[in-house]
Amino acid sequence: MKTFLSLLTLLLATLAGHAKLNVVATLPDYAAIAKEIGGDRIDVTSLAKGPEDAHFVDAKPSFIRVLNKADILLEGGADLEIGWLPSLVANARNSKILPNGSGHVVLSENVKLIGVPTGPVDRSMGDVHPAGNPHYAMDPVNGKFMAERITQVLSRLDSANAAFYQSNNERFALRLDQKVTDWKRRLEPYRGAKVITYHRTFDYFLERFGFELVGTIEPKPGLEPSPTHINALMSRTKEQGVKLVIAEPFRPRRTPEYVADRIGAKMLVLPDKVGAVKNVTDYFGLFDYTVTQVETALKN
Amino acid sequence: MKLSKIVALSSALCLVTSVAQAQSNPELDQLKKQLQQMQQNFDRIQREQKQQIDALQKQLEAVQQNQTTAVAEQDKLKEQMSLRMDDVPRTDASELDRKPWRPTDPIRIGRGTTFMDIGLVGTFAVGGSTADDIGALQIGGHDPNQNGFTVQGLELSLSGAVDPYFRGNANILFALDADGESFVELEEAWLETSVLPGNLQLRGGQLLTEFGRHNVLHPHGFAFVDSPLVNARLLGPDGLRNPGARLAWLTPTPFYSELFFTVQNSHGENASSFRSSGGHRHGEEDEEQLPFAYRHFDNDRGVNGLDDLLFTPRYALSFDLNDSHTVLLGASAAFGPNSSGESGNNSTQIYGTDLTWRWKPVSHEGGFPFVMWQTEGLLRKYRAGEFDWDEDGNGGDEDGDGFVDGGILVDASTGLPAALGRETLTDYGFYTQLLYGFKKGWVAGLRFDYLTGDRGNYESMPLLISDGEGGGDLLGRDPLRNERWRVSPNLTWFPTEFSKVRLQYNYDDRRDIGVDHSVWLQFEFVLGAHAAHKF
């Protein structure tokens, strides 16, 4: 009997071990938040790496393998991964992560998107996203909504650990609230400062902390900067007292540095997601780093 | 409502019959009573129904009321969620979606708002070559086919989820041949399972054969203006594609590996190494050109058994050396009958291997920089059937002038129409190409093509094409099997993902013909949906 019981325990333990949810995120941001909620009771993988341009990730065959084993796919949505994810999902042979599958999560559904085009859209405007700006994870408040959604899905698919996920979510939300208050306090003195960004990657961040976006290095989303555009941008913004020119780490530095130099602004390279720069390994770190960088740059 | 009508009608009928009967029937009182009863019944039923309708209406109103409250609550929730984002420019996309479509509205073809993604790709080329037989120089079906302008293809692609179980896809290509004649090709049209168990996936319809790397590409996916020579000659000018089915199994290995098995018809113009009547070419047709292996085909039968089908297994595996290096290896084979010679029933085997290596640094902008090296080698064993050029048994002299008629192949050692024996012809070749995306939107490419065939017995015979007067031109190697090579550097600029301009130079060296130079400028646009990139 004792042997039987211990065998049964072992079996249950093994089953429990197998039941550990396998979460695959398209971007490290979503993976980082999932990690906060699921802790060591879930496995988390991110397809894109931190330093990558999220719009242009290679559809590596190895990702098919990863997606084949996934219980949950966390996707940013709003057309962010449209260039590389659909064919991977279609070939992963995994009904759980197909659109409307039990584990298919489109995080943008829980978030209020900005930059939704109001009039008719066509591609003469560049690579516009009809659904809105997909870089919403750059607003820490959106982190709460994303975490909420992830918690719901984890709790539904692994009800045994639901309480664990929910308490983690509460803790995460609480900590994020405190942090946001702190970040806001630190950036409050610079409210209204004018900035230029390379791509519209930081709109949500700027919105949240009260900065004003006055132009982009790209003439239109996804297009290479042209001399005409850069000259027009500089002459337009020269007298406006622009404080910062912000670019993601993967962008070429020369043009934004040139612009910053000519209009008397500071050039700042800021992470666009978790892992984009060294030492930014989680979602809090992303904003700790960014806020510190902005604060330091604007202080002097 | 229906019930009450029936009741009313039957009551009326009863009434009429009762009245009719009443004149000849003494039981009038009883009938009157019955009638009264019926009327009462009818009134009661009507009353009840009215009550029921009223109740339902009330319920409906209640539900509607609830719904509005729910929506209001949702809006409130959304309001709370948006926090301080009120000053943000907002248009609710979902609100637009909910608006009912009216016939005067434009048909929206954006992703997610319809049940089909529609895309249109136009590919054009302009340029010239020193060769005067561009059709034989550029052997790909969608290669530039003349000096000046070529419409390489206008491809309409339609795709989407059919239902929860299938995905559908169709690629229809419109183009102009060298004579300016329009033609339409059904490149692909298939449905594919989305939820088959056992890591399987089944695709059926008209499909590009899963053989190697290049064969599954549509013309706009090519990295060069033209198709690799080895693909165009051994698999077919337009590649190998036919009606059939493909089963793909994602194998349970720790790395990515997939096993494909395709079964297709082996006849038709897009199976030129199999039971095709010689393949087709949209270039300048050379009327004088002899058929492959100097013998005609007999291909008037369809599929009568399993051995009339084309079988193509492929195994592909891939692994990441690290975050920026990915390797993909593959081996393919195609087995099927060919229609060479009089019997029209011989076999072809094609084997291929491929290697793709891709480097893209972890930190990249818009997918640049990258380096991609891709190589494919193919070998074809073609069993050519026996063929006697004296088809009518009259010594090839149908007009009776004492000479073998013009256009007939003659064995110079006997002066009689040639009798070609059965033999196995071996052809092989490869291409290797290197692409270097050196700057966002810019790709430099270099490709080397090599192609040859072992000399067949028929090519060692002293054969000539009769001019009808006892003479003729002596033939050498079969131009469809002779050795040739090509070097093609090119430069492509992608202003965006949806357009490209490509300049390419080809240095061609065809044995027994000589060297040719060609320069092509290609331009392309994509409208509408753009399928996600595959590796």
Tab-separated table of C-alpha atoms in Angstrom, chain A residues 49-54 56-65 68-69 79 81-87 89-95 98 109-118 123 126-127 130-131 139 141-142 144-145 184 191 198 204 207-208 218 222-224 249-252, chain B residues 80-85 87-93 111 164 167 192 194-196 199-201 203 246 248-258 318-320 322-324 326 328 358 360-367 439-440 495-498 526-530 532-535:
chain	number	residue	atom	x	y	z
A	49	LYS	CA	15.073	39.178	-28.849
A	50	GLY	CA	15.290	42.498	-27.026
A	51	PRO	CA	17.551	44.313	-29.505
A	52	GLU	CA	15.471	43.317	-32.568
A	53	ASP	CA	13.194	45.516	-34.635
A	54	ALA	CA	9.871	43.991	-33.630
A	56	PHE	CA	10.941	42.538	-38.880
A	57	VAL	CA	11.745	39.378	-36.963
A	58	ASP	CA	12.919	36.440	-39.084
A	59	ALA	CA	10.346	33.644	-39.314
A	60	LYS	CA	12.918	31.033	-38.312
A	61	PRO	CA	11.797	27.421	-38.724
A	62	SER	CA	12.859	26.779	-35.124
A	63	PHE	CA	10.006	29.078	-34.051
A	64	ILE	CA	7.554	26.597	-35.589
A	65	ARG	CA	8.908	24.011	-33.183
A	68	ASN	CA	4.104	23.713	-31.703
A	69	LYS	CA	4.737	23.106	-27.993
A	79	ASP	CA	-0.462	44.431	-36.822
A	81	GLU	CA	3.877	41.040	-35.893
A	82	ILE	CA	1.922	40.839	-39.146
A	83	GLY	CA	5.041	40.460	-41.278
A	84	TRP	CA	6.326	37.302	-39.636
A	85	LEU	CA	3.948	35.656	-37.159
A	86	PRO	CA	0.941	34.469	-39.225
A	87	SER	CA	2.824	31.900	-41.323
A	89	VAL	CA	1.212	30.117	-36.376
A	90	ALA	CA	-0.393	28.563	-39.452
A	91	ASN	CA	2.354	25.943	-39.657
A	92	ALA	CA	2.749	25.214	-35.941
A	93	ARG	CA	0.039	22.486	-36.032
A	94	ASN	CA	-1.222	23.757	-32.687
A	95	SER	CA	-4.931	24.449	-32.420
A	98	LEU	CA	-4.713	29.471	-33.620
A	109	GLU	CA	-7.464	43.904	-27.084
A	110	ASN	CA	-7.186	44.976	-23.457
A	111	VAL	CA	-5.542	48.277	-24.190
A	112	LYS	CA	-6.770	51.596	-25.484
A	113	LEU	CA	-4.691	52.205	-28.591
A	114	ILE	CA	-3.629	55.672	-29.652
A	115	GLY	CA	-2.778	56.923	-33.097
A	116	VAL	CA	-5.730	55.183	-34.708
A	117	PRO	CA	-6.072	56.839	-38.114
A	118	THR	CA	-9.251	58.853	-38.303
A	123	ARG	CA	-0.015	53.076	-48.091
A	126	GLY	CA	3.849	54.833	-45.242
A	127	ASP	CA	3.400	51.643	-43.296
A	130	PRO	CA	-4.967	50.880	-39.280
A	131	ALA	CA	-5.599	49.457	-35.809
A	139	ASP	CA	3.094	53.010	-21.220
A	141	VAL	CA	-0.079	51.757	-16.988
A	142	ASN	CA	-0.865	49.481	-19.920
A	144	LYS	CA	-1.492	46.469	-15.673
A	145	PHE	CA	-4.064	45.706	-18.350
A	184	LYS	CA	5.650	60.623	-12.697
A	191	ARG	CA	6.225	68.182	-18.258
A	198	TYR	CA	12.915	58.307	-34.795
A	204	TYR	CA	2.656	55.984	-25.262
A	207	GLU	CA	1.716	60.598	-23.549
A	208	ARG	CA	1.864	59.120	-20.072
A	218	GLU	CA	11.266	59.093	-40.409
A	222	GLY	CA	8.859	52.768	-41.979
A	223	LEU	CA	10.502	55.088	-44.505
A	224	GLU	CA	14.167	56.045	-44.508
A	249	PRO	CA	19.107	51.132	-30.011
A	250	PHE	CA	18.837	49.451	-33.434
A	251	ARG	CA	18.483	52.692	-35.400
A	252	PRO	CA	21.392	54.307	-37.208
B	80	GLN	CA	-11.728	53.789	-16.386
B	81	MET	CA	-9.126	51.817	-18.282
B	82	SER	CA	-8.196	54.701	-20.493
B	83	LEU	CA	-7.452	56.721	-17.333
B	84	ARG	CA	-5.918	59.974	-18.331
B	85	MET	CA	-5.807	59.193	-21.989
B	87	ASP	CA	-6.955	63.931	-24.575
B	88	VAL	CA	-5.525	61.363	-26.942
B	89	PRO	CA	-6.893	61.533	-30.509
B	90	ARG	CA	-9.327	58.695	-30.645
B	91	THR	CA	-11.472	56.945	-33.137
B	92	ASP	CA	-12.904	53.690	-32.059
B	93	ALA	CA	-11.996	51.237	-34.791
B	111	ARG	CA	-7.170	42.461	-42.817
B	164	PRO	CA	-12.310	26.662	-38.319
B	167	ARG	CA	-7.334	27.745	-44.855
B	192	GLU	CA	-5.052	23.354	-46.126
B	194	SER	CA	-5.482	23.965	-39.729
B	195	VAL	CA	-6.240	21.483	-36.974
B	196	LEU	CA	-5.175	18.010	-38.054
B	199	ASN	CA	1.375	17.334	-36.099
B	200	LEU	CA	0.091	16.694	-39.607
B	201	GLN	CA	-1.049	19.146	-42.198
B	203	ARG	CA	-3.021	20.530	-48.442
B	246	ARG	CA	0.625	17.369	-49.923
B	248	ALA	CA	3.389	17.490	-44.135
B	249	TRP	CA	4.465	16.076	-40.806
B	250	LEU	CA	6.274	18.131	-38.212
B	251	THR	CA	8.538	15.416	-36.828
B	252	PRO	CA	9.069	15.117	-33.081
B	253	THR	CA	12.759	15.998	-33.088
B	254	PRO	CA	14.356	18.497	-30.685
B	255	PHE	CA	15.131	20.761	-33.644
B	256	TYR	CA	12.786	21.789	-36.452
B	257	SER	CA	12.356	19.094	-39.044
B	258	GLU	CA	9.514	18.395	-41.381
B	318	SER	CA	16.704	23.621	-39.535
B	319	PHE	CA	18.537	24.792	-36.477
B	320	ASP	CA	19.829	28.043	-35.083
B	322	ASN	CA	22.960	31.067	-32.255
B	323	ASP	CA	20.615	34.061	-32.153
B	324	SER	CA	21.848	35.397	-35.466
B	326	THR	CA	20.192	29.927	-38.925
B	328	LEU	CA	18.206	25.037	-43.207
B	358	ARG	CA	21.174	33.108	-42.981
B	360	LYS	CA	21.007	38.551	-39.292
B	361	PRO	CA	22.427	40.311	-36.255
B	362	VAL	CA	20.201	40.437	-33.185
B	363	SER	CA	20.179	44.210	-33.440
B	364	HIS	CA	18.742	45.071	-36.829
B	365	GLU	CA	16.595	47.782	-38.318
B	366	GLY	CA	13.808	46.823	-40.671
B	367	GLY	CA	15.427	43.389	-41.125
B	439	LYS	CA	21.652	48.885	-45.742
B	440	LYS	CA	17.986	49.235	-44.932
B	495	PRO	CA	11.706	51.717	-51.236
B	496	THR	CA	9.276	49.972	-48.876
B	497	GLU	CA	8.215	46.359	-48.438
B	498	PHE	CA	5.617	46.993	-51.099
B	526	VAL	CA	2.370	45.111	-54.196
B	527	LEU	CA	-1.180	46.256	-53.573
B	528	GLY	CA	-3.294	45.031	-50.737
B	529	ALA	CA	-2.469	42.122	-48.495
B	530	HIS	CA	1.071	40.940	-48.347
B	532	ALA	CA	3.824	37.050	-44.085
B	533	HIS	CA	7.414	36.299	-44.969
B	534	LYS	CA	8.589	32.753	-44.724
B	535	PHE	CA	12.141	31.888	-43.899
